[in-house]
Short mmCIF file of C-alpha atoms in Angstrom, two decimals:
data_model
loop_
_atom_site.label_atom_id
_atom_site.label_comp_id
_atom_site.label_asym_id
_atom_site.label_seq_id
_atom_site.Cartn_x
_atom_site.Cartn_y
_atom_site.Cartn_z
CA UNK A 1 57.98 19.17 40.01
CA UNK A 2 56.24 16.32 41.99
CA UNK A 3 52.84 15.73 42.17
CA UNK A 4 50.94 14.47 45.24
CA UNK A 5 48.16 11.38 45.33
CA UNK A 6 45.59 14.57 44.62
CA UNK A 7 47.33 15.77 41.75
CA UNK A 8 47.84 12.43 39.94
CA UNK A 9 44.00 11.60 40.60
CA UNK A 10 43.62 14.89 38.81
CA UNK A 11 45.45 14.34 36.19
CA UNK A 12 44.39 11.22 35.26
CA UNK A 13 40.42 12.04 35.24
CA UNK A 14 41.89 14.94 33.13
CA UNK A 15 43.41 11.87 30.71
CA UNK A 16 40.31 9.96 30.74
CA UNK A 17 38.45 12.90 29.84
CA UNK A 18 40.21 13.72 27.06
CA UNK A 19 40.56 10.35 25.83
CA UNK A 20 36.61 10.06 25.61
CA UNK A 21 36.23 13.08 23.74
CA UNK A 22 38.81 11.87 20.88
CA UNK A 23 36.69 8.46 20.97
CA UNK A 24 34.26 8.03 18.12
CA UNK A 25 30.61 9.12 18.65
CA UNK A 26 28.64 6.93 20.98
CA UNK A 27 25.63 5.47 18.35
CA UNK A 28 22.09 7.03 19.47
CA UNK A 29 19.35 4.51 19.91
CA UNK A 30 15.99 4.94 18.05
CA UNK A 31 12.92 3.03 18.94
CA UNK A 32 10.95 1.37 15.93
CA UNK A 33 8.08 0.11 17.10
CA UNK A 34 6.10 -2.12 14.36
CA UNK A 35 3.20 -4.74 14.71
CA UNK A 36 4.41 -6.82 11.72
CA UNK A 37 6.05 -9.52 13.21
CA UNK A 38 7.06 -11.88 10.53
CA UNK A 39 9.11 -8.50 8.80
CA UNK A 40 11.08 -8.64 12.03
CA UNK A 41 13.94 -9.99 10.84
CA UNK A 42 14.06 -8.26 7.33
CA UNK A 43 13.56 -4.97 9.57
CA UNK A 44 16.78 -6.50 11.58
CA UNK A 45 18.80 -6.74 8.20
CA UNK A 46 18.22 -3.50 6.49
CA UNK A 47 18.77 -1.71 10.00
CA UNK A 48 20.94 -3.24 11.03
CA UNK A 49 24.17 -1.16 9.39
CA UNK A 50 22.30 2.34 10.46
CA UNK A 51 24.46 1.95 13.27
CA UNK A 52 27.34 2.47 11.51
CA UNK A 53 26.33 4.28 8.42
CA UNK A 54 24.27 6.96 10.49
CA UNK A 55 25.05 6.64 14.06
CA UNK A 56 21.85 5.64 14.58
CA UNK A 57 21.29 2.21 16.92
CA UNK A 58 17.98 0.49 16.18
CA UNK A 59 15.89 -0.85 18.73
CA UNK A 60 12.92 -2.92 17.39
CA UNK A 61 9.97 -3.38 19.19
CA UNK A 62 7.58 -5.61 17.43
CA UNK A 63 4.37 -6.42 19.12
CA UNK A 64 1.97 -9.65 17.69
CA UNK A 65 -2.00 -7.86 18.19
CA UNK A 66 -2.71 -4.92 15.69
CA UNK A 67 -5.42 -3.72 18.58
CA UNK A 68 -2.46 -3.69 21.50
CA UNK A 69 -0.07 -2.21 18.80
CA UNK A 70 -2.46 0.75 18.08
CA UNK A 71 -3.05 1.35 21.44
CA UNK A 72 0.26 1.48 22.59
CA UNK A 73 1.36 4.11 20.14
CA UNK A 74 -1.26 5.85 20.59
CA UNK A 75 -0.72 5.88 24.56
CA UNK A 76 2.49 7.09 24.35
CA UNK A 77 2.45 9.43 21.32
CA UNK A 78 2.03 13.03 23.31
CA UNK A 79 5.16 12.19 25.80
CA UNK A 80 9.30 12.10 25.36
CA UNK A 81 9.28 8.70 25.24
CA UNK A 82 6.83 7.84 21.97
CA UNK A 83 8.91 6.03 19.51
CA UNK A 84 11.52 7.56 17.28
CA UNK A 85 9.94 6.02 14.43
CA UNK A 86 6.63 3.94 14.30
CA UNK A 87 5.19 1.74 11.24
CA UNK A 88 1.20 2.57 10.28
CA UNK A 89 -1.38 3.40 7.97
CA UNK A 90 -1.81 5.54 5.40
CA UNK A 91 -3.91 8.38 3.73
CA UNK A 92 -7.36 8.84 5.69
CA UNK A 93 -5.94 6.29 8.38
CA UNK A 94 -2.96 8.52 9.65
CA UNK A 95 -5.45 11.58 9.37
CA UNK A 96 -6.05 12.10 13.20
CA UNK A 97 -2.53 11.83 13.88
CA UNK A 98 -1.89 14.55 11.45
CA UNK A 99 -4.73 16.58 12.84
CA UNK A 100 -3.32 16.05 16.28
CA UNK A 101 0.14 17.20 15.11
CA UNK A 102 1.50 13.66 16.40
CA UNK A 103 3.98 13.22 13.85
CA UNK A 104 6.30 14.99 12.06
CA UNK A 105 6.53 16.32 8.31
CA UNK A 106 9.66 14.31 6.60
CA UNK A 107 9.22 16.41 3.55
CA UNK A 108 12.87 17.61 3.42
CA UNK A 109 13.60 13.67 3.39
CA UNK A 110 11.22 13.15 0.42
CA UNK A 111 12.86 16.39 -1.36
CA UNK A 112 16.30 14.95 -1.21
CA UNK A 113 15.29 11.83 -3.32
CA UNK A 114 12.58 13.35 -5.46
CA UNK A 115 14.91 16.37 -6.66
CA UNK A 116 17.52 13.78 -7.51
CA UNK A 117 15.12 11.72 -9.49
CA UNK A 118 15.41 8.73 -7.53
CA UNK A 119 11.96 8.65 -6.29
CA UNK A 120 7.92 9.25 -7.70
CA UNK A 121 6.98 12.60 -6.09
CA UNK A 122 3.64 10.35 -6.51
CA UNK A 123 4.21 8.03 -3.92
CA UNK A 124 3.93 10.66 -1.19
CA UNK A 125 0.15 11.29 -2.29
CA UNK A 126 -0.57 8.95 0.40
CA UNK A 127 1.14 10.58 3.11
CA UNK A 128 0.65 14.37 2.41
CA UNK A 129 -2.11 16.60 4.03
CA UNK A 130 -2.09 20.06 3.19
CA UNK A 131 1.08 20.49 1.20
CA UNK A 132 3.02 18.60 3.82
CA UNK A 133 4.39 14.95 4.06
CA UNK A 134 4.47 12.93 6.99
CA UNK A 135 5.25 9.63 6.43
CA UNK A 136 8.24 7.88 4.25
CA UNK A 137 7.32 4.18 2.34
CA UNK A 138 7.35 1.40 4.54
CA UNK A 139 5.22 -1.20 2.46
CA UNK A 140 4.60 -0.12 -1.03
CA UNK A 141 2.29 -2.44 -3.40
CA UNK A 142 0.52 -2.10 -6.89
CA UNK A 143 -2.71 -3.01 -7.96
CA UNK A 144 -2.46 -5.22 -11.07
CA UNK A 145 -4.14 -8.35 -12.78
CA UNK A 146 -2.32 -11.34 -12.18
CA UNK A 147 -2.60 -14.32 -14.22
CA UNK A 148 -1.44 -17.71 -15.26
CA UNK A 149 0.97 -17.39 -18.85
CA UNK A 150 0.01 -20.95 -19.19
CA UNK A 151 -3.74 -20.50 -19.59
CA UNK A 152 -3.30 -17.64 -21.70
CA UNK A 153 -0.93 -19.23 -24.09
CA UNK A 154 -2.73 -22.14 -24.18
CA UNK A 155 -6.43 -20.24 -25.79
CA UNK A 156 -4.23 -18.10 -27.49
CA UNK A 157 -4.46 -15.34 -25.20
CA UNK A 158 -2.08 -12.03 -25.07
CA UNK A 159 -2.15 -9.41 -21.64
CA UNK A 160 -4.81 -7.19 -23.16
CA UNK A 161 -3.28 -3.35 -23.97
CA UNK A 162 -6.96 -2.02 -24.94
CA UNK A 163 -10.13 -1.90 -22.73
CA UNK A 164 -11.48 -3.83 -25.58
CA UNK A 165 -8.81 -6.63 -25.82
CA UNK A 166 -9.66 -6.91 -21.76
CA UNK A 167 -13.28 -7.51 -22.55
CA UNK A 168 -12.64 -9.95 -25.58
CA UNK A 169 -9.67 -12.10 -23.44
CA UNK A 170 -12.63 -12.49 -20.52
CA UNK A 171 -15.07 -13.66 -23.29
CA UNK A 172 -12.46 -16.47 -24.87
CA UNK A 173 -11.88 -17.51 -21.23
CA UNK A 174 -15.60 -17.70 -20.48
CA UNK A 175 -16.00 -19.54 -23.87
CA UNK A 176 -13.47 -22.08 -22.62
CA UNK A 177 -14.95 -23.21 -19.41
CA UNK A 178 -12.44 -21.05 -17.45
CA UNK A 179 -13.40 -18.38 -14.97
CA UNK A 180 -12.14 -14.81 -16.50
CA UNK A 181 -11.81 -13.01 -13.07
CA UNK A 182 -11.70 -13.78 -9.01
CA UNK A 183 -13.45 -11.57 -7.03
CA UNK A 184 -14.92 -12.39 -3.18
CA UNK A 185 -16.45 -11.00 -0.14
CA UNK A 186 -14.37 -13.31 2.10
CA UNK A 187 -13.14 -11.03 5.24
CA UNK A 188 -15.57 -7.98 3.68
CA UNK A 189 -12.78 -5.67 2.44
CA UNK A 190 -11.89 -7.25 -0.88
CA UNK A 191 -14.71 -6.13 -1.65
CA UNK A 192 -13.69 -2.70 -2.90
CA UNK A 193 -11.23 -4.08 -5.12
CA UNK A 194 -13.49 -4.00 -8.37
CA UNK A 195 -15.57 -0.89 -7.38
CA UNK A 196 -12.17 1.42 -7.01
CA UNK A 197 -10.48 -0.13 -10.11
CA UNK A 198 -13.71 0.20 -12.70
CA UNK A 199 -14.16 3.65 -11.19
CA UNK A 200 -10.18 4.73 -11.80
CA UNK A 201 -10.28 3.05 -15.30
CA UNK A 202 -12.96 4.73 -16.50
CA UNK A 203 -13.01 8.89 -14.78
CA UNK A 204 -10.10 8.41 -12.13
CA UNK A 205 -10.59 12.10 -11.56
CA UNK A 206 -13.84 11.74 -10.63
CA UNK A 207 -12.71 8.95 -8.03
CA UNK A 208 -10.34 11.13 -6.39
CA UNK A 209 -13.33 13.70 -5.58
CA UNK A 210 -15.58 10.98 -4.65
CA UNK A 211 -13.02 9.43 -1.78
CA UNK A 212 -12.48 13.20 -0.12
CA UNK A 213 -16.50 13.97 0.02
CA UNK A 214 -16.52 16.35 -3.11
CA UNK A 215 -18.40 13.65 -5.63
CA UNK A 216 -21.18 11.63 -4.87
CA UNK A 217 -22.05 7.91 -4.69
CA UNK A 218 -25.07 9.28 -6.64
CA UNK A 219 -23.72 10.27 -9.73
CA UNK A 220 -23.75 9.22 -13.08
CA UNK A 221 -20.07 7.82 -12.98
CA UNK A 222 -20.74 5.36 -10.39
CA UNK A 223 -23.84 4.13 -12.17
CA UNK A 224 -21.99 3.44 -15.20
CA UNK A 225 -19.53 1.73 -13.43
CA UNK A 226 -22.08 -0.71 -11.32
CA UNK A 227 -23.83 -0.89 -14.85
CA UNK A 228 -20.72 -2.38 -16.19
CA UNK A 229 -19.93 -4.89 -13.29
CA UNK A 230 -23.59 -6.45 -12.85
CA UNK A 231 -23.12 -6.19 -16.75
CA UNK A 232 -19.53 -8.96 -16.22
CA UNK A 233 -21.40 -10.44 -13.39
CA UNK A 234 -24.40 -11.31 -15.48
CA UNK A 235 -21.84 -13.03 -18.09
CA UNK A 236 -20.52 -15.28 -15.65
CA UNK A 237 -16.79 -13.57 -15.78
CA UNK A 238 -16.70 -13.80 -11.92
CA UNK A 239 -15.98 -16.41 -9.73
CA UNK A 240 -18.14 -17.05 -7.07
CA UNK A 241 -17.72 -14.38 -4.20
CA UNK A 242 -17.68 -16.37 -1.25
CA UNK A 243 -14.48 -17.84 -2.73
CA UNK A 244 -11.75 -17.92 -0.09
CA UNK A 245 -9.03 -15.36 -0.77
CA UNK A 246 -7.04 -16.16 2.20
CA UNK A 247 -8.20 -14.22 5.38
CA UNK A 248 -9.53 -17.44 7.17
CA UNK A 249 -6.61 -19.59 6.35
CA UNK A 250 -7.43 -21.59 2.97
CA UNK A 251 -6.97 -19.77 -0.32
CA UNK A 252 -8.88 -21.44 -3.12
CA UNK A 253 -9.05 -18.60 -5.48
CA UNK A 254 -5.24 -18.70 -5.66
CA UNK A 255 -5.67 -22.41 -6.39
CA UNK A 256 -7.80 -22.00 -9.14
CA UNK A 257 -5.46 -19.65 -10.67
CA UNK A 258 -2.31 -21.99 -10.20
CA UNK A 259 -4.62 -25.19 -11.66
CA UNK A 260 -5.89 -23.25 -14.86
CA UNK A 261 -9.62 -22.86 -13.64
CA UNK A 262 -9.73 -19.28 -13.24
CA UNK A 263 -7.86 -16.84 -15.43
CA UNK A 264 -6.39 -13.69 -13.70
CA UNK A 265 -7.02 -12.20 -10.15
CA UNK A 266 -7.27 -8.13 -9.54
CA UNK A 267 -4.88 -8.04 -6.65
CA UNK A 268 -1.95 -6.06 -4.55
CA UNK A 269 1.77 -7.25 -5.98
CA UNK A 270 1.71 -9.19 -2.64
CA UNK A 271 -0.51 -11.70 -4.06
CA UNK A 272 1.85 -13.02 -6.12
CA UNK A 273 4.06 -15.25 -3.69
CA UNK A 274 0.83 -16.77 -2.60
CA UNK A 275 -0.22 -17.87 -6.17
CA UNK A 276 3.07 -19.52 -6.26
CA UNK A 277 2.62 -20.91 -2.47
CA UNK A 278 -0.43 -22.06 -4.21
CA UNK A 279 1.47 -24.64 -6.98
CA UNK A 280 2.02 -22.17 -10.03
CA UNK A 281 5.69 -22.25 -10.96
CA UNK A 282 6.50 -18.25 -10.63
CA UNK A 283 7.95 -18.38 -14.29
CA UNK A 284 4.55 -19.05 -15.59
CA UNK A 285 2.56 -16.03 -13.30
CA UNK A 286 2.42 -13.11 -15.28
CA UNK A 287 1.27 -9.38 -14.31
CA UNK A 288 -0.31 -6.27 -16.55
CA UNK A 289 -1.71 -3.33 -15.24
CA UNK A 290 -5.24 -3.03 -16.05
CA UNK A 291 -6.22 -1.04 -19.45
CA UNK A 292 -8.06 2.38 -19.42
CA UNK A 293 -11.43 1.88 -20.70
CA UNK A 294 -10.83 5.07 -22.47
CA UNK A 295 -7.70 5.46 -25.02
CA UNK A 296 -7.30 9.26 -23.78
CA UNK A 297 -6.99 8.70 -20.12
CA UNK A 298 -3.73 9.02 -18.35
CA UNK A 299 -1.97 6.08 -17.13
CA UNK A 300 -2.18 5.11 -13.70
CA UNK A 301 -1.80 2.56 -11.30
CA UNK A 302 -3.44 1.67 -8.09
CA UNK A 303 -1.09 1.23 -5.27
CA UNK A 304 -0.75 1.12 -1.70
CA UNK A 305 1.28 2.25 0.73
CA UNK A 306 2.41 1.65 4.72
CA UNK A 307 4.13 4.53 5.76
CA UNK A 308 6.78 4.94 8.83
CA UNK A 309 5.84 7.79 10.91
CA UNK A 310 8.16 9.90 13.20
CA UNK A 311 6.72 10.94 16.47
CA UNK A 312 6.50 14.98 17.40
CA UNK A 313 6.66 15.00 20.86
CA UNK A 314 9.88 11.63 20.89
CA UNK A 315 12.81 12.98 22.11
CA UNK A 316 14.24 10.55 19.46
CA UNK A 317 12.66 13.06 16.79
CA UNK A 318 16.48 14.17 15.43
CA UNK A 319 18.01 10.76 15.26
CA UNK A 320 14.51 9.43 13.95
CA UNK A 321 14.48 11.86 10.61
CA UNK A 322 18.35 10.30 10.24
CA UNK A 323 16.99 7.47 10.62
CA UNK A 324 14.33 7.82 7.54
CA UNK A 325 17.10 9.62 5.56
CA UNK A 326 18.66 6.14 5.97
CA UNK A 327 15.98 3.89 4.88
CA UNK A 328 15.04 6.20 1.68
CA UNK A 329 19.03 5.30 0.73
CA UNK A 330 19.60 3.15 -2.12
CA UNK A 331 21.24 0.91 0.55
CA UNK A 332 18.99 0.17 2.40
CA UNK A 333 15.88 -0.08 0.23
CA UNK A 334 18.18 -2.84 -1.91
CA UNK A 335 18.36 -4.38 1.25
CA UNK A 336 14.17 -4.31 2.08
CA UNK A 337 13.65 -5.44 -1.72
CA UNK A 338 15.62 -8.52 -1.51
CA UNK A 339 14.11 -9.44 2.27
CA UNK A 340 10.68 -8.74 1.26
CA UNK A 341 10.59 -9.00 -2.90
CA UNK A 342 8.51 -5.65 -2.49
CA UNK A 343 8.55 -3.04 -5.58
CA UNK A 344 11.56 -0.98 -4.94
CA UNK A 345 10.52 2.96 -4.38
CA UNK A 346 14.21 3.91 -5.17
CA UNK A 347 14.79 4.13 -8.79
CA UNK A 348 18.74 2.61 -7.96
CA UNK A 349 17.35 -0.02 -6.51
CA UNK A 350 16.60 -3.51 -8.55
CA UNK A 351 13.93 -5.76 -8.16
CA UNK A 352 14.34 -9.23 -6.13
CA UNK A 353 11.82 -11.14 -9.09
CA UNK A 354 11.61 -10.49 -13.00
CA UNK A 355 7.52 -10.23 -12.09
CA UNK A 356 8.49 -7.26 -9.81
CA UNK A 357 11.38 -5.65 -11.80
CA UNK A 358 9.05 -5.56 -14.92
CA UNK A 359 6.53 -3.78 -13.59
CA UNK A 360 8.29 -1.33 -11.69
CA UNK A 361 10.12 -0.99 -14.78
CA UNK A 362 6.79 0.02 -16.79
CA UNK A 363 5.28 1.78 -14.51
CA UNK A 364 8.69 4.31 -13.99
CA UNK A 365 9.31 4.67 -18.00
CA UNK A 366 5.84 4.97 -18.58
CA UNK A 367 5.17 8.08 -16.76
CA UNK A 368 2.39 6.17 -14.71
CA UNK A 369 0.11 8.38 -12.01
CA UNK A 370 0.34 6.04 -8.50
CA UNK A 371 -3.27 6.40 -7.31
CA UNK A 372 -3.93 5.56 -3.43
CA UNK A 373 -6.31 2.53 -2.68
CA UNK A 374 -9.72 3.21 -1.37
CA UNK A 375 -9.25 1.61 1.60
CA UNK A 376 -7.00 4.28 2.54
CA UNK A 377 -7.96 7.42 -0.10
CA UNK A 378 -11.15 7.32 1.69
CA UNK A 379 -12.44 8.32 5.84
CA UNK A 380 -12.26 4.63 7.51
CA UNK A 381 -15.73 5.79 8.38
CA UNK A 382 -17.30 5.42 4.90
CA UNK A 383 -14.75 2.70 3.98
CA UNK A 384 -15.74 0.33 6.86
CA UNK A 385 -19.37 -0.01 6.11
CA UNK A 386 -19.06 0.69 2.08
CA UNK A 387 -17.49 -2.64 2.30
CA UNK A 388 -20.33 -4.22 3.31
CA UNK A 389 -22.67 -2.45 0.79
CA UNK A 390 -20.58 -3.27 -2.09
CA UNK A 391 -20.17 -7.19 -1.20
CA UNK A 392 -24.10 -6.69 -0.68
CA UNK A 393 -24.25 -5.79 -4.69
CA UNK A 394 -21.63 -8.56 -5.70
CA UNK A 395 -24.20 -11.09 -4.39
CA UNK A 396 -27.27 -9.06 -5.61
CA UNK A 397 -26.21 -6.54 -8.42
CA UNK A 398 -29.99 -6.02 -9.48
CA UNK A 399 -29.60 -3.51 -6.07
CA UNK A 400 -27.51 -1.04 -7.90
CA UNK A 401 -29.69 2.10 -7.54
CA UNK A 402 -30.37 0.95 -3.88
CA UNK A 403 -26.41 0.43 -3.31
CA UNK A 404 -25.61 3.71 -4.61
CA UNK A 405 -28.42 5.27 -2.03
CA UNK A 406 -27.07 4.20 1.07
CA UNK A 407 -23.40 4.86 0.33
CA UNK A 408 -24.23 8.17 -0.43
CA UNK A 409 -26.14 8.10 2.71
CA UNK A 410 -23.05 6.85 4.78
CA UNK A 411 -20.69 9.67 2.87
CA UNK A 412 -23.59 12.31 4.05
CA UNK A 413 -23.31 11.27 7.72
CA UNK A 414 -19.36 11.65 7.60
CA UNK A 415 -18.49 14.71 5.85
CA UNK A 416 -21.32 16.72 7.53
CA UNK A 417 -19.44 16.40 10.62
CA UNK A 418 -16.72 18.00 8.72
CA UNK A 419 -17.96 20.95 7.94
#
């Protein structure tokens, strides 16, 4: 049989056809849209292989201003074309996007790692409203005491295991000309740092009702703990708080630290490669989580977390929870650890620095609680302005009662508009 100029055109659209369908599956492209910048290229290596581990083709969209980032996302959140997957901020800060029902519960993503052991059911405390989780680990950081091994060593000092060794290792520093603790008001936030961490080490049940409305600013537990801190003040165990941290460029607390002057700093994990930016040779920084100030508390550690959300409305939602499926894998979190030296989430995964690994490695075998930060655990509302009335007691901490008054004051405003 012959077949005419019509036929062979059929037949041949009838090849091509078939021939695409036996071709391998065309990778789908998901938009992550991120303000960090300077992770752009660690983002670029871990994602990288999605494409052919998941099928899923990455397209990165960093952007340089936090205030253009936020608005962009939030501009395009309620249409097709948000972003598959967007980076942000936990706990009270993602609130109104949950409220909104902008973004998408990834709990069945969490479930697959937690059930297999592989990841703190903890962690998501930070992402989960009502029962539900909506964001997967993008940044995750602890709240520790960092401190210089040569300084200790050298006055004899060991990383303190009671709340009494704490308080005796800040009086031998103080006794030997050398600052126990760094605490400052430079950029306002850091501010919280001592407040959240007295408050968890001493009732951090009572902290958790405090940062969702249901304790007061009033109560005896704060007092204690403000009694405490003007108590360390008063002794000279801080340095002084206008001491730059690093939020306007120079960083002299870390310097102190690295030349022996000042004895440990309260801080996120992330502190560390500063310190070490900062002339300490990273074999002598050493890290400890804080003691209870009571033996019968539970263990627990401060952390924070930056989640990745998914958007609701993207029509790159599918690919998207693939996607996070992808970056909970002990792939490629092994990959973000040793771009970014960040404490793996994934109990497969291995740490990029011995600082890192032995932490992480405490914290898992000790059955630690991960406790979210204030600046997050709490409405922005109150935590924006309590800020400035705790910096206003680090510089006058005779104002205690008066301190405790107007938080409770800014607290009142916010949750009576919850009711």
């Amino acid at each position: 049989m012959k077949l005419g100029k019509l036929g062979l055109r059929k037949l041949g659209l009838l090849a091509a056809s078939l021939a695409a369908l036996a071709s391998p599956a065309v990778a789908q492209t998901v938009d992550f849209y991120h303000d960090k910048g300077n992770w752009n290229d660690a983002y670029k290596t871990v994602l990288g292989p999605a494409k052919e581990a998941v099928g899923i083709d990455v397209n990165l969209v960093p952007y340089a201003d936090t205030s253009t980032y936020q608005a962009a996302v939030r501009a395009a959140l309620r249409t097709p074309s948000a972003p598959g997957v967007f980076a942000w901020w936990s706990g009270y800060r993602m609130k109104d996007l949950v409220d909104a029902k902008l973004v998408t519960d990834v709990g069945e993503v969490w479930k697959k790692y937690t059930d297999a052991g592989l990841v703190n059911p903890s962690l998501a405390s930070a992402f989960t409203f009502d029962g539900k989780i909506y964001g997967v680990p993008n940044l995750v950081a602890y709240w520790v005491v960092l401190y210089n091994k040569k300084t200790f060593a050298e006055n004899g000092l060991e990383p303190p295991k009671t709340w009494e060794e704490l308080e005796k290792v800040a009086a031998t520093l103080k006794e030997k000309g050398i600052t126990p603790f760094g605490q400052t008001i430079e950029g306002r936030w850091p501010s919280f740092i001592w407040f959240q961490e007295l408050l968890v080490r001493s009732n951090p049940e009572f902290y958790a009702r405090l940062m969702t409305g249901q304790a007061k600013y009033t109560d005896p537990e704060v007092t204690a703990v403000l009694k405490t801190w003007a108590d360390w003040i008063g002794k000279g165990y801080f340095t002084d708080p206008s001491i730059a941290f690093g939020t306007s460029g120079s960083n002299a607390m870390a310097g102190q630290l690295a030349q022996g002057k000042l004895g440990m700093i309260l801080v996120g994990t992330w502190y560390a490669n500063t310190i070490v930016q900062s002339g300490l040779d990273a074999k002598d920084l050493g890290a400890f989580i804080m003691p209870n100030e009571k033996a019968d508390l539970p263990k627990s550690v401060i952390f924070e977390a930056g989640p990745l959300l998914i958007a609701s409305a993207s029509a790159q939602k599918e690919d998207a929870l693939k996607l996070a499926d992808y970056w909970m894998s002990s792939k490629a979190q092994q990959a973000w650890v040793d771009a970014q030296d960040f404490p793996p989430i994934n109990k497969d995964v291995k740490a990029k620095s011995p600082l890192i690994a032995d932490l992480v490695k405490e914290i898992n075998d000790g059955g630690y609680t991960s406790i979210n930060r204030f600046w997050e655990a709490t409405p922005p509302q109150i935590a924006e302005a309590a800020v400035d009335e705790l910096g206003n007691f680090m510089l006058h901490p005779e104002t205690g009662p008066q301190v405790q008054q107007n938080l409770q004051a800014l607290a009142d405003k916010y949750w009576a508009t919850q009711q």
